[in-house]
Short mmCIF file of C-alpha atoms in Angstrom, two decimals:
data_model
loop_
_atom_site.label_atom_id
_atom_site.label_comp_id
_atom_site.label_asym_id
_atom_site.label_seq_id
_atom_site.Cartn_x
_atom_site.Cartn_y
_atom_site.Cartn_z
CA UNK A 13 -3.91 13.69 -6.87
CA UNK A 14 -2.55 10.72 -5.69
CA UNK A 15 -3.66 8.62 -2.86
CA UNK A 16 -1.39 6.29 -1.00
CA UNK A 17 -1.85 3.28 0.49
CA UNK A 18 -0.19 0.71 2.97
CA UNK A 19 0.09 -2.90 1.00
CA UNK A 20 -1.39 -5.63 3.42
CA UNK A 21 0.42 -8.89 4.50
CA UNK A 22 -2.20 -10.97 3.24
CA UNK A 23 -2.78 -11.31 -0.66
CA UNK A 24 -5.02 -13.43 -2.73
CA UNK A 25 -4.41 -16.66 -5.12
CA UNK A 26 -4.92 -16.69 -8.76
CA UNK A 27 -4.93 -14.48 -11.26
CA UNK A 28 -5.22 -14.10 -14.93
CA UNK A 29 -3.98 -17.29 -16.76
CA UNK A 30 -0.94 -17.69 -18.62
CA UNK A 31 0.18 -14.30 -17.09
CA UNK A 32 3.68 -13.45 -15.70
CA UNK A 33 5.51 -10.91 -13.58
CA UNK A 34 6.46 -7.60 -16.30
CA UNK A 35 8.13 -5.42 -14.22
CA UNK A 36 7.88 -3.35 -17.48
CA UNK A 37 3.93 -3.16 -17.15
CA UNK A 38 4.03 -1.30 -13.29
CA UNK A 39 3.59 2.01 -13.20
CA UNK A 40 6.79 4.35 -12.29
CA UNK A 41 9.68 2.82 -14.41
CA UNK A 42 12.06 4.68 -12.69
CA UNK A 43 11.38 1.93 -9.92
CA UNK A 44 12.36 -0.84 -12.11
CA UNK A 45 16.10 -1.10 -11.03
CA UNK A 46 15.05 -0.86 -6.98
CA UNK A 47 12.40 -3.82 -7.80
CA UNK A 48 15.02 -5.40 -9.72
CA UNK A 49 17.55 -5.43 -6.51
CA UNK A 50 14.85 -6.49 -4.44
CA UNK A 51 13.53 -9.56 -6.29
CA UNK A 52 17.21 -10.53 -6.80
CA UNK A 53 17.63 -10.65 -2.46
CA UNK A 54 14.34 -12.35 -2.07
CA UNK A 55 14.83 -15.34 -4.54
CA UNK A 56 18.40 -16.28 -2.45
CA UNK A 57 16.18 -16.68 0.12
CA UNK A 58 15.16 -19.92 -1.84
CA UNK A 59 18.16 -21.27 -0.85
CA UNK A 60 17.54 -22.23 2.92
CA UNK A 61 13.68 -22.81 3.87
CA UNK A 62 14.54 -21.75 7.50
CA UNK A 63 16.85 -18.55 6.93
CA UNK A 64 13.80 -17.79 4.51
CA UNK A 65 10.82 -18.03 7.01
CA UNK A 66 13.22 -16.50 9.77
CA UNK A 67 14.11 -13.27 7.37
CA UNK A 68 10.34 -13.17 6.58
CA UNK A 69 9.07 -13.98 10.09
CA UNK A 70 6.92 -16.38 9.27
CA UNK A 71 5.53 -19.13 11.61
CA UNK A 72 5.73 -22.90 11.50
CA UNK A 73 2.01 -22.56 9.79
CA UNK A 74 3.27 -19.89 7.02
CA UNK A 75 5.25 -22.13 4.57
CA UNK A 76 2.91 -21.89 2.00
CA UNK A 77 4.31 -17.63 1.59
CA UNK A 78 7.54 -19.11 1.01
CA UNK A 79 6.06 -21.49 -2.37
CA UNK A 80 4.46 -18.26 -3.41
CA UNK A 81 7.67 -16.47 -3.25
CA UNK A 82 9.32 -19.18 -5.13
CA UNK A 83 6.46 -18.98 -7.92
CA UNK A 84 6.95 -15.04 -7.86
CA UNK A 85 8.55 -14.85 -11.57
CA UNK A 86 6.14 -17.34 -13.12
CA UNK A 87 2.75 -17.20 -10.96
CA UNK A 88 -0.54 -15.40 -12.49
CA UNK A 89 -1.36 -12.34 -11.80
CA UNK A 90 -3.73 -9.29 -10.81
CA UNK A 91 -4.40 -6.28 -10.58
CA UNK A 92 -2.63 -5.09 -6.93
CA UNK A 93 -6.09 -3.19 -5.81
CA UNK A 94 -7.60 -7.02 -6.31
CA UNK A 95 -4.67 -9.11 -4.64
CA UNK A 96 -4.24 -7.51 -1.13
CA UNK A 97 -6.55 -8.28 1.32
CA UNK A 98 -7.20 -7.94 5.06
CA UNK A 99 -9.15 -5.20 6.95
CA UNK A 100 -8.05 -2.29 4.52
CA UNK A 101 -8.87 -3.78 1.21
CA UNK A 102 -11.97 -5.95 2.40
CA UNK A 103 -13.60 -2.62 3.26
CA UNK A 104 -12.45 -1.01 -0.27
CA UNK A 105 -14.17 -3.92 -1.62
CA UNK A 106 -12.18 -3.24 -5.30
CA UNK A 107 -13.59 -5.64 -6.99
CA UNK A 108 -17.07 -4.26 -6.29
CA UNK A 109 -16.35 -0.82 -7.23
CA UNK A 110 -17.87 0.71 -10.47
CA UNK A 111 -16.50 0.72 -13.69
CA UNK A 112 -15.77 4.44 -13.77
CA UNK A 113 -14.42 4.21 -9.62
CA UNK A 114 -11.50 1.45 -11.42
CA UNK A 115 -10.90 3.88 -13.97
CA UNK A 116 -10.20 6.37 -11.42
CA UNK A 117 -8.29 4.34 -8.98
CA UNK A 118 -6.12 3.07 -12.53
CA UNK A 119 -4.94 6.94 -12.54
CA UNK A 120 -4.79 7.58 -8.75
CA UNK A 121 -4.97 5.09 -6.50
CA UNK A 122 -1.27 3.84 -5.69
CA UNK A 123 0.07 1.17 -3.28
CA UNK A 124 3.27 0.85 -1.09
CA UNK A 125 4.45 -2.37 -1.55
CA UNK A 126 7.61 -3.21 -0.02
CA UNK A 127 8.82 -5.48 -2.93
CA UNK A 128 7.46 -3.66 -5.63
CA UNK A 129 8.08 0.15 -4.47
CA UNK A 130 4.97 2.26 -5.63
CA UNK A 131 2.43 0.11 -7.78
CA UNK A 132 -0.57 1.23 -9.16
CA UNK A 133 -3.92 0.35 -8.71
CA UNK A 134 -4.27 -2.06 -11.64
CA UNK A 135 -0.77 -2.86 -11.98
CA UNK A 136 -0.12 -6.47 -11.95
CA UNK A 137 1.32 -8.22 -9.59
CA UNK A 138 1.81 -11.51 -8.30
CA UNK A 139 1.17 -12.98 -4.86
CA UNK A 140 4.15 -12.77 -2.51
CA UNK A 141 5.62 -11.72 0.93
CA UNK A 142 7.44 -9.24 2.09
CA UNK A 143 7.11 -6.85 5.07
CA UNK A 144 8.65 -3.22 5.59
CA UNK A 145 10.51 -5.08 8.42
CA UNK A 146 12.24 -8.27 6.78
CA UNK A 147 15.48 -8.73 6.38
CA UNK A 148 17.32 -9.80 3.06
CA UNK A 149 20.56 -10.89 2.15
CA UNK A 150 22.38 -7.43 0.80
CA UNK A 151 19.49 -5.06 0.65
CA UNK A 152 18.61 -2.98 3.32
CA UNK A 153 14.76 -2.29 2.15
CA UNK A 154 14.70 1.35 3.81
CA UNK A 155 17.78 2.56 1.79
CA UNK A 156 16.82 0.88 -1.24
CA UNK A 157 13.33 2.33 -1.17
CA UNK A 158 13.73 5.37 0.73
CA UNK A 159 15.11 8.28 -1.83
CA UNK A 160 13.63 6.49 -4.89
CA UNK A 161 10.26 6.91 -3.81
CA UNK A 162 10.45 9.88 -2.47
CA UNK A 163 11.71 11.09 -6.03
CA UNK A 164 8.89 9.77 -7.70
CA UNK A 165 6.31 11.02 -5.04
CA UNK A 166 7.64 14.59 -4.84
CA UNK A 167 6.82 14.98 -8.70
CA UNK A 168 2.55 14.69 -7.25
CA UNK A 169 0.57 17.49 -7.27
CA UNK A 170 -1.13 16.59 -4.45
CA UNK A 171 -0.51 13.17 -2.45
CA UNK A 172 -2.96 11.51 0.45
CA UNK A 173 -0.98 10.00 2.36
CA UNK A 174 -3.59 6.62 4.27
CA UNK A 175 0.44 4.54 4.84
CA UNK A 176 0.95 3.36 8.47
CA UNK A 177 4.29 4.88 9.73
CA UNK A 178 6.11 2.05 9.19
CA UNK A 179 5.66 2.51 5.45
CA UNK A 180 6.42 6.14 5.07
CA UNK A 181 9.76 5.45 6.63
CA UNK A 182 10.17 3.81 3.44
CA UNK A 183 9.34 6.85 1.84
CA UNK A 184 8.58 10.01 2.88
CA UNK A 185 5.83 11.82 1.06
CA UNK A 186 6.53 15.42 0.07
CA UNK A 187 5.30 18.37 1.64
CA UNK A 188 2.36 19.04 -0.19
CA UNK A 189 1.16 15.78 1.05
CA UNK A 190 -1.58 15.40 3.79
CA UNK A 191 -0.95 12.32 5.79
CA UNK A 192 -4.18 10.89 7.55
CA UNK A 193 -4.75 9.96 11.08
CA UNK A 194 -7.67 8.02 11.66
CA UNK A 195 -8.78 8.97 15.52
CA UNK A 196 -11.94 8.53 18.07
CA UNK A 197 -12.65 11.04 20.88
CA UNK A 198 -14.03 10.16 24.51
CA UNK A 199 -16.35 11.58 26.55
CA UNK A 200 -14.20 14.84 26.94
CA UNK A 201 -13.91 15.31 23.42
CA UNK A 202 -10.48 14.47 24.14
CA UNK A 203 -9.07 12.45 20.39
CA UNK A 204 -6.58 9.67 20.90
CA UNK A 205 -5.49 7.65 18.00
CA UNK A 206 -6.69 4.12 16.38
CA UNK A 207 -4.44 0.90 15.67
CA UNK A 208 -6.56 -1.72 14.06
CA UNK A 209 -9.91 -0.13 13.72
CA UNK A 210 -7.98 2.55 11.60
CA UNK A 211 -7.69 -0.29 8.23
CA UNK A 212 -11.34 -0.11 8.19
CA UNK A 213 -11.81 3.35 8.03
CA UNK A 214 -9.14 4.19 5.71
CA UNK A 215 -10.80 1.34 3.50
CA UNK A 216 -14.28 2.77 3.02
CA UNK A 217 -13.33 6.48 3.05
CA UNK A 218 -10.69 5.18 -0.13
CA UNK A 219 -13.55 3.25 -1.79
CA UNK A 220 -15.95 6.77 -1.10
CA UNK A 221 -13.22 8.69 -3.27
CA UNK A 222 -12.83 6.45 -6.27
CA UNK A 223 -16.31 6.40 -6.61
CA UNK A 224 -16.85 10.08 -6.19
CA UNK A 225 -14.37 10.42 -8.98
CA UNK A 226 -13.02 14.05 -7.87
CA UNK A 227 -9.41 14.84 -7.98
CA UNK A 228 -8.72 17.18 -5.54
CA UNK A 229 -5.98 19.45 -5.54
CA UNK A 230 -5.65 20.34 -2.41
CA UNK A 231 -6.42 19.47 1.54
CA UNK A 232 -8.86 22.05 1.28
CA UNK A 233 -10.77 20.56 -1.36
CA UNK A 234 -10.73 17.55 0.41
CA UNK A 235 -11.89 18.29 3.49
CA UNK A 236 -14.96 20.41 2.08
CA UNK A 237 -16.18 17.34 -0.28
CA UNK A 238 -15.87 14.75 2.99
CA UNK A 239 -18.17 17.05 4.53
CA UNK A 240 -20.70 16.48 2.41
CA UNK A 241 -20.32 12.89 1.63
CA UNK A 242 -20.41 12.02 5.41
CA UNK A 243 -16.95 12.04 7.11
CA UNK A 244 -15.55 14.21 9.63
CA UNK A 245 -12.33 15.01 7.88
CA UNK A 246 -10.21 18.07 9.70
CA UNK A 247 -6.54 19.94 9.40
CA UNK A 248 -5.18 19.08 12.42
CA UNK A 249 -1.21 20.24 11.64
CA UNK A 250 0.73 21.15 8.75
CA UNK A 251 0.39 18.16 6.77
CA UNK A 252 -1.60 16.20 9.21
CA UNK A 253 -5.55 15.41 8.26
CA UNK A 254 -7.81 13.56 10.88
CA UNK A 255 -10.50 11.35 10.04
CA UNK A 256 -13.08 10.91 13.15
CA UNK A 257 -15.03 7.93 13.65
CA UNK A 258 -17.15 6.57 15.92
#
């Protein structure tokens, strides 16, 4: 099983002294010559401070991302489950999670970074930015990204798909995946999608998994354990899963 998330715009300082980007120590070597390409693109962005923050769409307040992407090759670093945060990852809470949840996220909790391609959970990485969306010199991140990692997720078993849309355009997930919609029904029982609010759920029903430890095979294993450990998790289409909240 492998469960998939979105990266998040905002990452954390720090890490682990007299540490350095290894693109040798992320998971899914294969990725190592798309990461390569990728890196290459963002550092002539160093160039010119204003093509930079206009590529990266980044505000007048936002020139500290484009230090960090300078510092990308030498900067400390941690494990990726520990350096995004936001709505997502403040409600997995990583760093809070058990010793034995880690272990299990180290084996199947993955993230969809659009520098780095798949990383794992404990991979590390430095800070940075990059969106789905920006635009570097010579690299078009969709068909850099798009058949590689869709190569390495096909080889999964069984892949939970928690990526907003943008990022599985980057990289569609096979079709033994189950891609999750978080949603909220009215009065009428009538379900309509959520934007925001949807982070926050996907965050806290990742963090239940890794701590329940089970690898499920399948969407039917999956939907029978949420049951029981509190979520309303349902097949709504081929390949589609729906996680109500309130």
């Amino acid at each position: 099983m492998l469960i998939l998330l979105p990266p998040s715009e905002t990452k954390r300082d720090g890490g682990a002294p007299d540490t350095a980007l290894d693109l040798a120590a992320l998971r899914f070597p294969a990725l190592t010559e798309p990461r390569t390409a990728v890196l290459d693109a963002l550092g002539l962005l160093d160039e010119d401070p204003q093509v930079a923050a206009r590529a990266l769409k980044l505000g007048p307040t936002q020139s500290h991302e484009l230090e960090r992407n300078r510092a990308i090759n030498r900067s400390p670093q941690l494990p990726a489950m520990d350096r995004y945060t936001g709505v997502l990852f403040d409600a997995l809470d990583a760093q809070s999670l058990s010793v034995g949840a880690r272990e299990f996220a180290g084996r199947h909790l993955v993230v969809h970074s659009a520098l780095f391609g798949l990383v794992g959970a404990l991979d590390p990485i430095p800070a940075y930015r990059l969106s789905h969306d920006s635009r570097l010199p010579g690299v078009s991140l969709q068909r850099t990204w798009r058949d590689a990692i869709a190569a390495e997720l096909a080889r999964e078993t069984f892949v939970l798909d928690l990526r907003s849309e943008s990022y599985v355009d980057l990289g569609p997930a096979p079709s033994q995946a189950a891609y999750v919609r978080v949603v909220s029904a009215d009065g009428d029982g009538r379900r309509r999608a959520l934007n925001h609010f949807n982070k926050k759920s996907k965050g806290l029903f990742t963090r239940a998994l890794l701590e329940a430890g089970i690898e499920h095979s399948d969407a039917a294993s999956l939907t029978a354990w949420a049951a029981g450990a509190g979520f309303d998790l349902t097949v709504a289409d081929v390949g589609e899963l729906e996680l109500l909240v309130a």
